[in-house]
Tab-separated table of C-alpha atoms and ligand atoms in Angstrom:
chain	number	residue	atom	x	y	z
A	239	MET	CA	128.340	116.384	119.698
A	240	SER	CA	126.945	115.036	116.448
A	241	LYS	CA	123.858	112.862	116.899
A	242	ILE	CA	123.667	111.610	113.360
A	243	VAL	CA	125.536	108.409	112.496
A	244	ILE	CA	125.678	106.310	109.367
A	245	LEU	CA	124.160	102.900	110.096
A	246	ASP	CA	126.470	99.932	109.723
A	247	GLU	CA	125.957	97.799	106.609
A	248	ASN	CA	124.255	94.985	108.459
A	249	THR	CA	121.700	97.173	110.209
A	250	ALA	CA	121.007	98.959	106.927
A	251	SER	CA	120.478	95.556	105.251
A	252	GLN	CA	118.082	94.392	107.949
A	253	ILE	CA	116.038	97.544	107.516
A	254	ALA	CA	116.073	97.238	103.721
A	255	ALA	CA	115.094	93.570	104.047
A	256	GLY	CA	111.815	94.697	105.590
A	257	GLU	CA	110.768	96.100	102.208
A	258	VAL	CA	111.586	93.028	100.148
A	259	ILE	CA	111.176	90.116	102.554
A	260	GLU	CA	107.861	90.055	104.347
A	261	ARG	CA	107.470	86.333	104.850
A	262	PRO	CA	108.820	82.939	103.661
A	263	ALA	CA	106.936	83.332	100.372
A	264	SER	CA	108.979	86.462	99.592
A	265	VAL	CA	112.191	84.468	100.102
A	266	VAL	CA	110.932	81.740	97.767
A	267	LYS	CA	109.958	84.334	95.160
A	268	GLU	CA	113.397	85.965	95.214
A	269	LEU	CA	115.319	82.671	95.168
A	270	ALA	CA	113.212	81.124	92.406
A	271	GLU	CA	113.425	84.318	90.334
A	272	ASN	CA	117.209	84.134	90.620
A	273	SER	CA	117.015	80.536	89.373
A	274	ILE	CA	114.893	81.654	86.422
A	275	ASP	CA	117.384	84.434	85.633
A	276	ALA	CA	120.147	81.807	85.761
A	277	GLY	CA	118.449	79.931	82.895
A	278	ALA	CA	117.333	76.938	84.981
A	279	THR	CA	115.002	74.375	83.414
A	280	GLN	CA	114.329	72.624	86.733
A	281	ILE	CA	113.602	74.354	90.018
A	282	THR	CA	112.752	72.571	93.244
A	283	VAL	CA	111.345	74.445	96.211
A	284	GLU	CA	111.245	72.641	99.516
A	285	ILE	CA	109.918	74.051	102.801
A	286	ARG	CA	109.359	72.957	106.374
A	287	ASN	CA	107.165	74.692	108.927
A	288	GLY	CA	105.674	76.989	106.305
A	289	GLY	CA	109.220	77.984	105.332
A	290	ILE	CA	109.896	79.665	108.650
A	291	SER	CA	112.481	77.143	109.823
A	292	TYR	CA	113.643	75.830	106.437
A	293	ILE	CA	113.527	76.782	102.757
A	294	ARG	CA	115.625	75.124	100.071
A	295	VAL	CA	115.624	76.162	96.428
A	296	THR	CA	117.640	74.058	94.003
A	297	ASP	CA	118.192	74.824	90.330
A	298	ASN	CA	120.180	73.525	87.382
A	299	GLY	CA	121.014	77.016	86.131
A	300	SER	CA	124.293	78.718	85.285
A	301	GLY	CA	125.746	78.556	88.806
A	302	ILE	CA	127.881	81.191	90.529
A	303	GLU	CA	131.659	81.488	90.145
A	304	GLU	CA	133.582	80.848	93.356
A	305	ASP	CA	135.073	84.364	93.238
A	306	ASP	CA	131.588	85.881	92.999
A	307	LEU	CA	130.031	83.896	95.810
A	308	GLU	CA	130.752	86.299	98.643
A	309	PHE	CA	129.574	89.280	96.562
A	310	THR	CA	126.113	87.790	96.248
A	311	ILE	CA	125.298	88.875	99.800
A	312	GLU	CA	126.588	92.436	99.344
A	313	ARG	CA	123.901	95.054	98.883
A	314	HIS	CA	123.604	96.499	95.365
A	315	ALA	CA	125.658	93.590	94.010
A	316	THR	CA	124.182	92.275	90.785
A	317	SER	CA	125.305	90.673	87.557
A	318	LYS	CA	122.117	91.819	85.799
A	319	ILE	CA	122.438	95.537	85.187
A	320	ARG	CA	125.320	97.979	85.109
A	321	ARG	CA	123.530	101.324	84.877
A	322	ILE	CA	120.001	102.694	85.237
A	323	GLU	CA	119.445	102.812	81.443
A	324	ASP	CA	119.736	99.006	81.453
A	325	LEU	CA	116.249	98.878	82.984
A	326	ASP	CA	114.919	99.993	79.576
A	327	GLY	CA	115.954	96.673	78.070
A	328	LEU	CA	115.626	94.536	81.177
A	329	ALA	CA	115.303	90.845	80.395
A	330	THR	CA	115.722	89.495	83.931
A	331	MET	CA	113.460	89.324	86.968
A	332	GLY	CA	116.121	90.749	89.279
A	333	PHE	CA	118.026	93.990	88.941
A	334	ARG	CA	118.240	95.582	92.386
A	335	GLY	CA	121.101	93.446	93.706
A	336	GLU	CA	119.407	93.366	97.064
A	337	ALA	CA	117.523	90.120	97.539
A	338	LEU	CA	120.296	87.833	98.762
A	339	ALA	CA	121.796	90.571	100.961
A	340	SER	CA	118.366	91.078	102.528
A	341	ILE	CA	117.670	87.385	103.041
A	342	ALA	CA	121.169	86.755	104.419
A	343	SER	CA	120.807	89.560	106.966
A	344	ILE	CA	117.693	88.053	108.571
A	345	SER	CA	118.434	84.318	108.484
A	346	ARG	CA	121.076	81.605	108.492
A	347	MET	CA	121.830	81.024	104.826
A	348	GLU	CA	123.897	78.572	102.814
A	349	ILE	CA	124.644	78.961	99.107
A	350	THR	CA	126.227	76.029	97.277
A	351	SER	CA	126.923	76.502	93.611
A	352	LYS	CA	128.895	75.234	90.653
A	353	THR	CA	129.208	76.522	87.107
A	354	ARG	CA	129.482	74.125	84.195
A	355	GLU	CA	132.990	75.369	83.448
A	356	SER	CA	134.494	74.786	86.900
A	357	SER	CA	135.500	71.365	88.156
A	358	THR	CA	134.406	71.921	91.752
A	359	GLY	CA	131.698	73.907	93.415
A	360	SER	CA	131.848	76.167	96.434
A	361	SER	CA	129.729	76.848	99.449
A	362	LEU	CA	129.138	80.000	101.481
A	363	LYS	CA	127.545	79.983	104.944
A	364	THR	CA	126.270	83.143	106.589
A	365	GLU	CA	124.490	84.044	109.806
A	366	GLY	CA	122.663	87.335	110.152
A	367	GLY	CA	124.519	88.565	107.070
A	368	ARG	CA	127.999	87.711	108.394
A	369	ILE	CA	130.144	85.138	106.621
A	370	VAL	CA	130.701	82.029	108.723
A	371	SER	CA	132.549	79.964	106.144
A	372	LEU	CA	133.463	79.845	102.481
A	373	ALA	CA	134.835	76.565	101.156
A	374	GLN	CA	135.015	74.319	98.118
A	375	ALA	CA	132.224	71.786	97.877
A	376	GLY	CA	131.332	68.860	95.695
A	377	CYS	CA	127.970	69.534	94.059
A	378	PRO	CA	126.172	69.231	90.746
A	379	ASP	CA	125.997	72.108	88.220
A	380	GLY	CA	123.620	74.789	89.395
A	381	THR	CA	122.775	76.417	92.680
A	382	THR	CA	121.195	75.345	95.955
A	383	ILE	CA	120.275	77.949	98.544
A	384	ILE	CA	119.101	76.968	102.016
A	385	VAL	CA	117.530	79.568	104.278
A	386	ARG	CA	117.050	78.570	107.920
A	387	ASP	CA	115.369	80.351	110.829
A	388	LEU	CA	113.945	83.304	108.961
A	389	PHE	CA	113.699	86.476	111.092
A	390	TYR	CA	115.575	84.777	113.979
A	391	ASN	CA	117.345	88.088	114.657
A	392	THR	CA	114.415	90.415	113.930
A	393	PRO	CA	111.766	89.434	116.497
A	394	ALA	CA	109.463	92.279	115.490
A	395	ARG	CA	109.163	90.717	112.020
A	396	TYR	CA	108.945	87.172	113.306
A	397	LYS	CA	105.969	88.146	115.441
A	398	PHE	CA	103.918	89.032	112.370
A	399	LEU	CA	104.261	85.633	110.728
A	400	LYS	CA	101.078	83.626	110.493
A	401	LYS	CA	100.699	79.981	111.382
A	402	ASP	CA	102.784	77.466	109.432
A	403	SER	CA	99.928	76.264	107.246
A	404	THR	CA	99.033	79.829	106.211
A	405	GLU	CA	102.643	80.678	105.398
A	406	ALA	CA	102.884	77.410	103.436
A	407	SER	CA	99.857	78.406	101.373
A	408	TYR	CA	101.510	81.723	100.476
A	409	VAL	CA	104.621	79.835	99.387
A	410	SER	CA	102.524	77.447	97.337
A	411	GLU	CA	100.785	80.387	95.624
A	412	THR	CA	104.174	81.932	94.846
A	413	VAL	CA	105.458	78.741	93.227
A	414	GLU	CA	102.234	78.389	91.234
A	415	ARG	CA	102.490	81.948	89.913
A	416	LEU	CA	106.043	81.346	88.738
A	417	ALA	CA	105.244	77.939	87.285
A	418	LEU	CA	102.409	79.411	85.211
A	419	ALA	CA	104.673	82.165	83.926
A	420	TYR	CA	107.365	79.707	82.861
A	421	PRO	CA	105.867	76.589	81.264
A	422	GLY	CA	109.335	75.769	79.932
A	423	ILE	CA	110.625	75.226	83.475
A	424	SER	CA	109.696	72.168	85.490
A	425	PHE	CA	108.807	73.297	89.016
A	426	ARG	CA	108.559	71.015	92.021
A	427	PHE	CA	107.161	72.088	95.336
A	428	ILE	CA	107.698	69.889	98.386
A	429	GLN	CA	106.147	70.750	101.723
A	430	ASN	CA	107.181	68.900	104.879
A	431	GLY	CA	108.552	66.072	102.731
A	432	GLN	CA	105.411	65.750	100.622
A	433	ALA	CA	105.300	66.619	96.934
A	434	GLN	CA	102.584	69.201	96.322
A	435	LEU	CA	103.184	70.297	92.752
A	436	HIS	CA	105.181	69.155	89.774
A	437	THR	CA	104.819	70.947	86.474
A	438	PRO	CA	105.990	69.250	83.271
A	439	GLY	CA	108.267	72.020	81.951
A	440	ASN	CA	107.253	71.075	78.400
A	441	HIS	CA	106.661	74.673	77.239
A	442	ASP	CA	102.904	74.052	77.069
A	443	LEU	CA	100.871	76.513	79.130
A	444	LEU	CA	97.739	74.359	79.107
A	445	SER	CA	99.619	71.382	80.569
A	446	THR	CA	101.006	73.674	83.233
A	447	ILE	CA	97.556	75.033	84.067
A	448	TYR	CA	96.364	71.425	84.277
A	449	SER	CA	99.136	70.614	86.766
A	450	VAL	CA	98.415	73.647	88.888
A	451	PHE	CA	94.612	73.839	88.872
A	452	GLY	CA	93.497	70.392	87.770
A	453	LYS	CA	91.279	68.971	85.082
A	454	GLU	CA	88.083	70.878	85.656
A	455	THR	CA	89.691	74.284	85.221
A	456	ALA	CA	91.952	73.166	82.368
A	457	SER	CA	88.928	71.923	80.424
A	458	SER	CA	86.948	75.141	80.835
A	459	LEU	CA	89.306	77.573	79.179
A	460	ILE	CA	89.192	79.798	76.127
A	461	PRO	CA	92.472	80.655	74.365
A	462	VAL	CA	93.450	84.301	73.946
A	463	ASP	CA	95.838	85.512	71.279
A	464	TYR	CA	95.779	89.134	70.196
A	465	LYS	CA	98.225	91.840	69.143
A	466	SER	CA	97.961	95.580	68.862
A	467	ASP	CA	100.319	98.548	68.705
A	468	GLY	CA	103.482	96.906	69.985
A	469	TYR	CA	101.644	94.910	72.656
A	470	SER	CA	100.563	91.287	72.587
A	471	ILE	CA	98.394	89.198	74.864
A	472	SER	CA	98.124	85.420	74.971
A	473	GLY	CA	97.068	82.710	77.355
A	474	PHE	CA	93.686	81.485	78.564
A	475	ILE	CA	90.584	82.895	80.160
A	476	GLY	CA	88.009	80.854	82.007
A	477	ARG	CA	84.564	80.191	80.646
A	478	PRO	CA	82.009	82.154	82.675
A	479	GLU	CA	80.980	78.953	84.478
A	480	ILE	CA	84.284	78.811	86.349
A	481	ALA	CA	84.231	82.417	87.510
A	482	ARG	CA	85.304	82.809	91.111
A	483	GLY	CA	84.117	84.823	94.078
A	484	ASN	CA	87.252	87.002	94.169
A	485	ARG	CA	90.158	88.142	92.023
A	486	ASN	CA	92.714	85.716	93.427
A	487	SER	CA	92.483	83.580	90.290
A	488	GLN	CA	93.503	86.337	87.921
A	489	TYR	CA	97.047	85.522	86.930
A	490	MET	CA	98.424	88.331	84.794
A	491	TYR	CA	102.014	88.596	83.675
A	492	LEU	CA	103.969	91.339	82.027
A	493	ASN	CA	107.014	90.022	80.174
A	494	GLY	CA	107.053	86.995	82.500
A	495	ARG	CA	106.572	88.985	85.690
A	496	TYR	CA	103.431	88.417	87.784
A	497	ILE	CA	101.823	91.786	88.347
A	498	ARG	CA	98.746	93.219	89.974
A	499	ASN	CA	97.237	96.083	88.074
A	500	ARG	CA	93.887	97.815	88.356
A	501	ILE	CA	93.655	98.643	84.634
A	502	LEU	CA	94.282	95.043	83.569
A	503	SER	CA	91.676	93.604	85.944
A	504	LYS	CA	89.170	96.238	84.909
A	505	ALA	CA	89.697	95.563	81.193
A	506	LEU	CA	89.282	91.806	81.751
A	507	GLU	CA	86.105	92.300	83.737
A	508	ASP	CA	84.729	94.769	81.173
A	509	ALA	CA	85.056	92.049	78.534
A	510	TYR	CA	82.970	89.701	80.710
A	511	LYS	CA	80.497	92.370	81.729
A	512	THR	CA	77.411	90.954	80.027
A	513	ARG	CA	78.430	87.399	80.810
A	514	LEU	CA	78.930	87.416	84.555
A	515	MET	CA	76.844	88.289	87.515
A	516	GLN	CA	77.982	90.893	89.983
A	517	ASN	CA	80.735	89.835	92.331
A	518	ARG	CA	81.817	87.009	90.066
A	519	PHE	CA	85.385	87.353	88.758
A	520	PRO	CA	86.863	85.683	85.697
A	521	PHE	CA	89.677	83.158	85.920
A	522	CYS	CA	92.623	83.964	83.683
A	523	VAL	CA	96.263	83.214	82.977
A	524	LEU	CA	97.315	85.981	80.610
A	525	MET	CA	100.738	86.908	79.315
A	526	ILE	CA	101.248	90.447	78.119
A	527	ARG	CA	104.367	91.227	76.161
A	528	THR	CA	105.679	94.607	75.183
A	529	SER	CA	108.911	96.553	75.136
A	530	PRO	CA	110.212	97.435	78.624
A	531	LEU	CA	110.177	101.022	77.334
A	532	ASN	CA	106.382	100.979	77.666
A	533	TYR	CA	106.351	100.589	81.458
A	534	ASP	CA	108.337	101.186	84.613
A	535	VAL	CA	108.932	98.192	86.871
A	536	ASN	CA	110.954	100.115	89.427
A	537	VAL	CA	107.899	101.243	91.361
A	538	HIS	CA	107.733	98.794	94.212
A	539	PRO	CA	110.525	96.871	96.009
A	540	GLN	CA	108.668	93.586	95.510
A	541	LYS	CA	108.189	94.461	91.818
A	542	LEU	CA	104.512	93.492	91.924
A	543	GLU	CA	103.369	96.814	90.547
A	544	VAL	CA	104.284	98.498	87.307
A	545	ARG	CA	103.432	101.856	85.812
A	546	PHE	CA	102.302	101.797	82.180
A	547	ALA	CA	103.232	104.688	79.906
A	548	ASN	CA	99.960	104.301	77.953
A	549	GLU	CA	97.184	102.902	80.119
A	550	ASN	CA	94.552	103.210	77.368
A	551	ALA	CA	96.591	101.022	75.029
A	552	VAL	CA	96.913	98.346	77.711
A	553	HIS	CA	93.209	98.503	78.533
A	554	SER	CA	92.272	98.081	74.863
A	555	LEU	CA	94.705	95.209	74.456
A	556	VAL	CA	93.234	93.221	77.324
A	557	TYR	CA	89.643	94.182	76.568
A	558	TYR	CA	89.739	93.276	72.864
A	559	GLY	CA	91.924	90.228	73.420
A	560	CYS	CA	89.415	88.780	75.882
A	561	GLU	CA	86.267	90.069	74.159
A	562	ASN	CA	87.342	88.533	70.839
A	563	ALA	CA	88.134	85.257	72.557
A	564	LEU	CA	84.762	85.174	74.315
A	565	MET	CA	82.919	86.118	71.103
A	566	GLY	CA	84.829	83.525	69.098
A	567	GLN	CA	83.983	80.866	71.621
A	568	SER	CA	80.293	81.753	71.553
A	569	MET	CA	80.258	81.787	67.754
A	570	ILE	CA	81.870	78.355	67.610
A	571	ARG	CA	79.275	77.006	69.966
A	572	SER	CA	76.455	78.532	67.947
A	573	PHE	CA	77.566	76.753	64.748
A	574	GLY	CA	76.709	73.535	66.475
A	575	SER	CA	73.273	74.836	67.442
A	576	GLY	CA	70.713	72.163	67.655
A	577	GLN	CA	73.413	69.734	68.634
A	578	ALA	CA	74.366	68.584	72.024
A	579	GLU	CA	76.856	70.538	74.147
A	580	PRO	CA	80.285	70.070	72.506
A	581	THR	CA	82.449	67.389	73.968
A	582	ARG	CA	85.505	68.377	75.923
A	583	GLU	CA	87.725	67.351	72.982
A	584	ALA	CA	85.733	69.594	70.654
A	585	ARG	CA	86.187	72.517	72.984
A	586	GLN	CA	89.899	71.965	73.242
A	587	PRO	CA	91.636	74.837	71.440
A	588	ALA	CA	93.204	73.831	68.144
A	589	GLY	CA	96.897	73.130	68.339
A	590	ILE	CA	96.890	72.627	72.079
A	591	ALA	CA	97.179	69.026	72.971
A	592	GLU	CA	95.415	67.427	75.873
A	593	PRO	CA	98.035	67.371	78.596
A	594	GLN	CA	99.623	63.967	78.537
A	595	ALA	CA	101.537	62.248	81.248
A	596	THR	CA	101.502	65.479	83.208
A	597	PRO	CA	103.370	64.699	86.388
A	598	SER	CA	100.572	66.281	88.350
A	599	ILE	CA	100.945	65.280	91.937
A	600	ARG	CA	98.717	68.053	92.971
A	601	LYS	CA	95.319	67.543	94.502
A	602	GLU	CA	92.544	69.540	92.934
A	603	LYS	CA	93.096	72.441	95.250
A	604	THR	CA	91.831	75.523	93.530
A	605	ILE	CA	89.426	73.638	91.389
A	606	ARG	CA	86.341	74.012	93.336
A	607	GLY	CA	84.464	74.906	90.185
A	608	PRO	CA	81.685	77.411	90.290
A	609	GLU	CA	80.334	78.119	93.703
A	610	PRO	CA	76.584	77.732	94.140
A	611	ARG	CA	74.851	80.703	92.667
A	612	GLN	CA	72.272	81.955	95.044
A	613	GLU	CA	71.570	85.225	93.299
A	614	SER	CA	69.513	83.724	90.480
A	615	LEU	CA	67.018	80.982	89.948
A	616	PHE	CA	67.965	80.811	86.295
A	617	GLU	CA	70.565	78.712	84.602
A	618	GLU	CA	71.916	79.895	81.245
A	619	LYS	CA	72.119	77.435	78.398
A	620	SER	CA	74.197	77.635	75.218
A	621	PRO	CA	73.506	81.089	73.817
A	622	ALA	CA	73.012	81.117	70.029
A	623	PHE	CA	74.368	84.048	68.045
A	624	SER	CA	73.015	85.713	64.960
A	625	LEU	CA	75.471	86.823	62.302
A	626	PRO	CA	76.877	90.227	63.240
A	627	ARG	CA	75.462	93.319	61.566
A	628	PHE	CA	76.858	96.812	61.877
A	629	SER	CA	75.078	99.507	63.819
A	630	GLU	CA	75.239	103.175	62.819
A	631	LYS	CA	75.105	104.168	66.472
A	632	THR	CA	78.086	102.238	67.745
A	633	ALA	CA	79.975	101.827	64.454
A	634	GLY	CA	80.814	98.367	65.727
A	635	PRO	CA	79.345	94.931	65.174
A	636	VAL	CA	76.160	94.199	67.088
A	637	PHE	CA	75.264	90.615	67.866
A	638	THR	CA	71.810	89.441	68.740
A	639	VAL	CA	72.012	86.792	71.376
A	640	LYS	CA	69.274	84.270	71.902
A	641	GLU	CA	69.439	82.804	75.325
A	642	GLU	CA	67.382	79.896	76.389
A	643	ILE	CA	66.579	80.477	79.974
A	644	SER	CA	65.301	77.735	82.148
A	645	GLY	CA	64.862	77.671	85.831
A	646	GLU	CA	62.875	76.014	88.505
A	647	ARG	CA	59.943	78.292	87.935
A	648	ASN	CA	60.447	79.526	84.430
A	649	SER	CA	61.584	78.590	80.963
A	650	HIS	CA	61.734	80.956	77.991
A	651	THR	CA	63.926	82.444	75.286
A	652	ARG	CA	65.060	86.043	75.423
A	653	GLU	CA	66.987	88.227	73.015
A	654	LYS	CA	69.556	90.820	73.875
A	655	LYS	CA	71.974	92.899	71.838
A	656	ILE	CA	75.666	93.033	72.499
A	657	SER	CA	77.755	95.741	70.899
A	658	GLY	CA	81.288	94.960	69.766
A	659	GLU	CA	82.496	98.349	71.046
A	660	PRO	CA	83.761	98.699	74.576
A	661	GLY	CA	82.585	101.490	76.797
A	662	PRO	CA	84.923	104.333	77.698
A	663	LEU	CA	87.878	103.552	79.920
A	664	PRO	CA	86.435	103.256	83.388
A	665	ASP	CA	88.229	105.263	86.016
A	666	GLU	CA	86.952	103.311	88.985
A	667	ALA	CA	87.774	99.668	89.626
A	668	PRO	CA	86.286	97.754	92.496
A	669	ALA	CA	88.847	97.285	95.231
A	670	ALA	CA	90.843	94.101	94.758
A	671	GLU	CA	90.073	91.375	97.200
A	672	GLU	CA	93.538	90.428	98.240
A	673	LYS	CA	94.679	87.895	100.720
A	674	PRO	CA	96.133	89.566	103.772
B	811	LIG	N1	120.361	80.734	91.564
B	811	LIG	C1	121.321	81.523	91.085
B	811	LIG	N2	122.060	81.129	90.010
B	811	LIG	C2	123.050	81.912	89.497
B	811	LIG	N3	123.382	83.131	90.003
B	811	LIG	C3	122.697	83.575	91.064
B	811	LIG	C4	121.645	82.802	91.657
B	811	LIG	N4	121.140	83.501	92.706
B	811	LIG	C5	121.847	84.650	92.739
B	811	LIG	N5	122.766	84.704	91.771
B	811	LIG	C6	123.740	85.813	91.543
B	811	LIG	O1	123.746	86.612	92.695
B	811	LIG	C7	123.460	87.966	92.360
B	811	LIG	C8	122.718	88.609	93.512
B	811	LIG	O2	121.400	88.070	93.604
B	811	LIG	P1	120.231	89.002	94.161
B	811	LIG	O3	118.959	88.271	94.061
B	811	LIG	O4	120.666	89.507	95.477
B	811	LIG	O5	120.247	90.245	93.163
B	811	LIG	P2	119.600	90.387	91.709
B	811	LIG	O6	118.874	89.171	91.341
B	811	LIG	O7	120.714	90.800	90.815
B	811	LIG	O8	118.616	91.617	91.936
B	811	LIG	P3	117.277	91.627	92.861
B	811	LIG	O9	117.683	92.120	94.194
B	811	LIG	O10	116.398	92.562	92.120
B	811	LIG	O11	116.774	90.231	92.929
B	811	LIG	C9	122.690	87.907	91.082
B	811	LIG	O12	122.833	89.114	90.323
B	811	LIG	C10	123.332	86.697	90.385
B	811	LIG	O13	124.514	87.081	89.712
B	812	LIG	MG1	117.393	88.360	92.552
């Protein structure tokens, strides 16, 4: 007798869900990404008990047609691509047609939605992936999805959840990452009835950084804007003083998608090499844009990893983008040599307004500022730069840096030379310090 059977749809979905949905934060990521794909300008994420018992994501996006509602929880059901070649021009966060099917199969879910064109909305309730009801509903334009009792029918998964506060912090991090990537969308995050984050949605990245990280970080940034060979990089990097003890504050995005990539982190850190002590990691919020033809996003079910076609080009882009920004910043400071440390206003990048009336409800969470440096007795003070001259050896500009060094036991000036050329592409990156 045959021992091999084809699993029923629901069991297959629950297994597939394991790849995409690890914890409440994964649900929030998938739901909010759907809202972004739907063109929302306002997204509210609300959780209770770290999202384990309750998650609600509300948007003012395009909405879902009543006839389409029950398809949303089918596996491989998507409105975003039609064939594999469509990935080459992908403009949306989603494309697998799997997220809602996965979430539905491991929770009690309710989708309420209305398009602008239809006069009434509709609501679909499911339990463990099975439809419980589908009915018309009065609701505003857009979509609200409620996910209750995550993993209630997969105890093995449930067991691995951490305590509510830890899960809540993962959700918070997820919302922050999305908010930074989309300054044109106003994000709200409410935890156990309390507002935690509200970004302005005014298309200004600096205002959004201010809302997420607070004043201290927002006032210690250097703008980055650089293009090369079909790639561009923009955003902000932190002045060396706000470097952190791990890489968790490196926010890098590829065409609006938060990614983790060894080459990008390495290139960023190479640019800071002479400016940071060991085991200090730069803060950054960097947006890389290029044609989807230059990378493959279909590497990982959670889409956190991508494969670049030309890793050297990406390394150079990030390295030179950040190196130029750091150099430019130092040069600007040196022009004021002999004067006092520039005021915050003077340091503010041209064209970027001080965030005004930012609805920042957030406490200064991640803004601990530099941690005490125990490694050195010395404190660096405004380095002054000589005009660049070209070196025959490196064929690149060489800057002589005068650093005034003062410390508890010492005070002197030293000179060192910095070459404008980067070293060869390093093949080893220190292992990322990730949260569990
Ligand atoms: N908030 C929303 N607003 C409008 N349409 C939505 C929303 N959420 C889901 N949809 C519709 O439901 C479909 C299924 O969503 P689902 O997240 O499962 O798949 P996807 O986004 O297409 O791909 P992926 O699995 O990669 O996320 C989407 O293609 C979209 O048409
Ligand atoms: Mg999706």
